Amino acid sequence: MKTRSILYALAFCLCAGLAAYAADNPNVGSWKLNEDKSKVPAGAAKNTSVTYTMEGDSYKCVVEGTGADGQPTHNEWMGKFDGKDYAVSGDPGADMRAIRQTSDDHHYKLTQKKDGKTVGSGTIVLSPDGMSRTVKITTSAGGKKMTSSMMYDKQ
């Protein structure tokens, strides 16, 4: 009986610790594109909202936006911020995404791949107060490079 009680207590502490980590991570939450502060070239896709949630020890990222053709887009990614490739669903331009935390929990590197080839890379920087984030990404679509700088406000 003591063993079972100890195991339950350990499991509870682990769950509480993960919940506290998620609450402290500035990425978790909903983000809306601030178009006035963003620079998206004509003909480039743009993500109008991004939502990060925790599922176990992984992040789930749901992205809504507009494609280069002006049509609505939706993609989802679930992974960790460890720099490893994780599958992306719903993005015709990428099938894998890797995000790696760099110096602290406000700075990240992002890489997107399609069929094993890198098709986009950039950075994610969160403001010190965690209320805004800037995503700078350079993509290669059809041999043409485009760089976007998208600023998001936390909702």
Tab-separated table of C-alpha atoms in Angstrom:
chain	number	residue	atom	x	y	z
A	1	MET	CA	0.000	0.000	0.000
A	2	LYS	CA	2.853	2.400	0.828
A	3	THR	CA	4.465	1.736	-2.566
A	4	ARG	CA	1.252	2.561	-4.389
A	5	SER	CA	0.809	5.782	-2.416
A	6	ILE	CA	4.375	6.828	-3.169
A	7	LEU	CA	3.912	6.109	-6.896
A	8	TYR	CA	0.696	8.139	-6.982
A	9	ALA	CA	2.426	11.027	-5.202
A	10	LEU	CA	5.344	10.925	-7.665
A	11	ALA	CA	2.982	10.841	-10.649
A	12	PHE	CA	1.042	13.805	-9.239
A	13	CYS	CA	4.255	15.810	-8.724
A	14	LEU	CA	5.428	15.030	-12.262
A	15	CYS	CA	2.100	16.185	-13.752
A	16	ALA	CA	2.111	19.321	-11.623
A	17	GLY	CA	5.693	20.044	-12.684
A	18	LEU	CA	4.840	19.701	-16.387
A	19	ALA	CA	1.825	21.973	-15.942
A	20	ALA	CA	3.964	24.565	-14.167
A	21	TYR	CA	6.577	24.378	-16.957
A	22	ALA	CA	3.885	24.909	-19.607
A	23	ALA	CA	2.452	27.851	-17.691
A	24	ASP	CA	5.934	29.396	-17.416
A	25	ASN	CA	6.848	28.860	-21.072
A	26	PRO	CA	6.134	32.097	-22.946
A	27	ASN	CA	5.293	30.267	-26.212
A	28	VAL	CA	2.175	28.621	-24.807
A	29	GLY	CA	-0.966	30.518	-25.736
A	30	SER	CA	-2.644	32.128	-28.719
A	31	TRP	CA	-0.882	34.628	-30.965
A	32	LYS	CA	-2.416	36.965	-33.544
A	33	LEU	CA	-0.489	38.515	-36.443
A	34	ASN	CA	0.021	42.264	-36.090
A	35	GLU	CA	-0.022	43.173	-39.788
A	36	ASP	CA	0.972	46.804	-39.154
A	37	LYS	CA	4.260	45.717	-37.580
A	38	SER	CA	4.926	42.814	-39.964
A	39	LYS	CA	6.726	42.742	-43.299
A	40	VAL	CA	5.403	40.027	-45.594
A	41	PRO	CA	6.458	40.274	-49.260
A	42	ALA	CA	3.792	40.169	-51.954
A	43	GLY	CA	3.228	36.581	-53.015
A	44	ALA	CA	4.353	35.103	-49.685
A	45	ALA	CA	2.140	33.056	-47.389
A	46	LYS	CA	1.344	34.549	-43.986
A	47	ASN	CA	0.275	32.963	-40.737
A	48	THR	CA	-2.475	35.057	-39.168
A	49	SER	CA	-2.799	33.092	-35.918
A	50	VAL	CA	-0.624	30.592	-34.079
A	51	THR	CA	-1.654	28.633	-30.985
A	52	TYR	CA	0.725	26.588	-28.825
A	53	THR	CA	-0.600	24.140	-26.237
A	54	MET	CA	1.090	21.394	-24.234
A	55	GLU	CA	0.230	17.750	-24.832
A	56	GLY	CA	2.251	15.699	-22.389
A	57	ASP	CA	5.844	16.854	-22.793
A	58	SER	CA	5.347	18.064	-26.380
A	59	TYR	CA	4.060	21.272	-27.892
A	60	LYS	CA	1.133	21.268	-30.291
A	61	CYS	CA	1.157	24.169	-32.710
A	62	VAL	CA	-1.919	25.048	-34.783
A	63	VAL	CA	-1.415	27.643	-37.503
A	64	GLU	CA	-4.103	29.473	-39.480
A	65	GLY	CA	-3.245	31.776	-42.325
A	66	THR	CA	-3.407	32.723	-45.964
A	67	GLY	CA	-1.438	31.004	-48.706
A	68	ALA	CA	0.457	32.724	-51.512
A	69	ASP	CA	-2.668	32.152	-53.635
A	70	GLY	CA	-4.848	34.055	-51.134
A	71	GLN	CA	-6.660	30.909	-49.962
A	72	PRO	CA	-7.051	30.020	-46.253
A	73	THR	CA	-4.439	27.655	-44.821
A	74	HIS	CA	-4.276	25.427	-41.751
A	75	ASN	CA	-1.371	23.315	-40.530
A	76	GLU	CA	-0.437	21.499	-37.356
A	77	TRP	CA	2.840	20.447	-35.790
A	78	MET	CA	3.554	18.537	-32.602
A	79	GLY	CA	7.065	18.262	-31.208
A	80	LYS	CA	9.642	19.496	-28.787
A	81	PHE	CA	11.968	22.467	-28.971
A	82	ASP	CA	14.972	20.153	-29.307
A	83	GLY	CA	15.996	20.780	-32.927
A	84	LYS	CA	14.730	17.410	-34.161
A	85	ASP	CA	12.420	17.091	-37.166
A	86	TYR	CA	8.736	16.497	-36.371
A	87	ALA	CA	5.962	15.980	-38.917
A	88	VAL	CA	3.814	18.871	-40.106
A	89	SER	CA	0.333	18.171	-41.455
A	90	GLY	CA	-1.585	20.483	-43.768
A	91	ASP	CA	1.364	22.521	-45.075
A	92	PRO	CA	1.901	21.896	-48.806
A	93	GLY	CA	5.324	23.576	-48.633
A	94	ALA	CA	6.784	21.561	-45.728
A	95	ASP	CA	6.392	18.107	-44.234
A	96	MET	CA	8.814	18.455	-41.311
A	97	ARG	CA	9.541	21.255	-38.845
A	98	ALA	CA	12.294	21.569	-36.249
A	99	ILE	CA	12.458	24.207	-33.538
A	100	ARG	CA	15.443	24.551	-31.227
A	101	GLN	CA	15.714	26.758	-28.179
A	102	THR	CA	18.961	28.726	-28.358
A	103	SER	CA	20.179	30.988	-25.541
A	104	ASP	CA	17.035	31.088	-23.376
A	105	ASP	CA	13.263	30.490	-23.495
A	106	HIS	CA	12.812	33.645	-25.597
A	107	HIS	CA	15.086	32.702	-28.550
A	108	TYR	CA	14.619	29.849	-31.033
A	109	LYS	CA	15.834	28.630	-34.421
A	110	LEU	CA	13.313	27.215	-36.897
A	111	THR	CA	13.863	24.912	-39.883
A	112	GLN	CA	11.271	23.564	-42.313
A	113	LYS	CA	11.870	20.695	-44.720
A	114	LYS	CA	10.096	19.092	-47.660
A	115	ASP	CA	11.158	15.617	-48.792
A	116	GLY	CA	14.339	15.906	-46.684
A	117	LYS	CA	15.415	19.218	-48.203
A	118	THR	CA	15.465	22.470	-46.206
A	119	VAL	CA	12.867	24.854	-47.654
A	120	GLY	CA	12.800	27.460	-44.884
A	121	SER	CA	14.775	28.647	-41.888
A	122	GLY	CA	14.604	31.480	-39.436
A	123	THR	CA	14.313	32.692	-35.873
A	124	ILE	CA	11.618	33.169	-33.266
A	125	VAL	CA	12.189	35.867	-30.641
A	126	LEU	CA	9.783	36.557	-27.791
A	127	SER	CA	9.739	39.929	-26.071
A	128	PRO	CA	11.050	40.062	-22.481
A	129	ASP	CA	7.489	40.431	-21.153
A	130	GLY	CA	6.270	37.481	-23.265
A	131	MET	CA	3.478	39.528	-24.868
A	132	SER	CA	4.840	39.636	-28.427
A	133	ARG	CA	6.905	37.415	-30.691
A	134	THR	CA	8.683	38.015	-33.961
A	135	VAL	CA	9.176	35.249	-36.513
A	136	LYS	CA	11.718	35.948	-39.250
A	137	ILE	CA	11.801	33.259	-41.897
A	138	THR	CA	13.396	32.861	-45.290
A	139	THR	CA	11.737	30.377	-47.622
A	140	SER	CA	12.605	29.021	-51.055
A	141	ALA	CA	9.502	28.428	-53.140
A	142	GLY	CA	10.080	27.483	-56.755
A	143	GLY	CA	13.719	28.568	-56.531
A	144	LYS	CA	12.717	32.059	-55.369
A	145	LYS	CA	13.845	33.204	-51.897
A	146	MET	CA	11.505	35.324	-49.784
A	147	THR	CA	12.093	36.710	-46.305
A	148	SER	CA	9.167	37.565	-44.034
A	149	SER	CA	9.157	39.216	-40.642
A	150	MET	CA	5.903	38.546	-38.802
A	151	MET	CA	5.123	40.118	-35.433
A	152	TYR	CA	2.477	38.526	-33.212
A	153	ASP	CA	0.626	39.803	-30.159
A	154	LYS	CA	-0.350	37.396	-27.391
A	155	GLN	CA	-4.106	37.078	-27.011
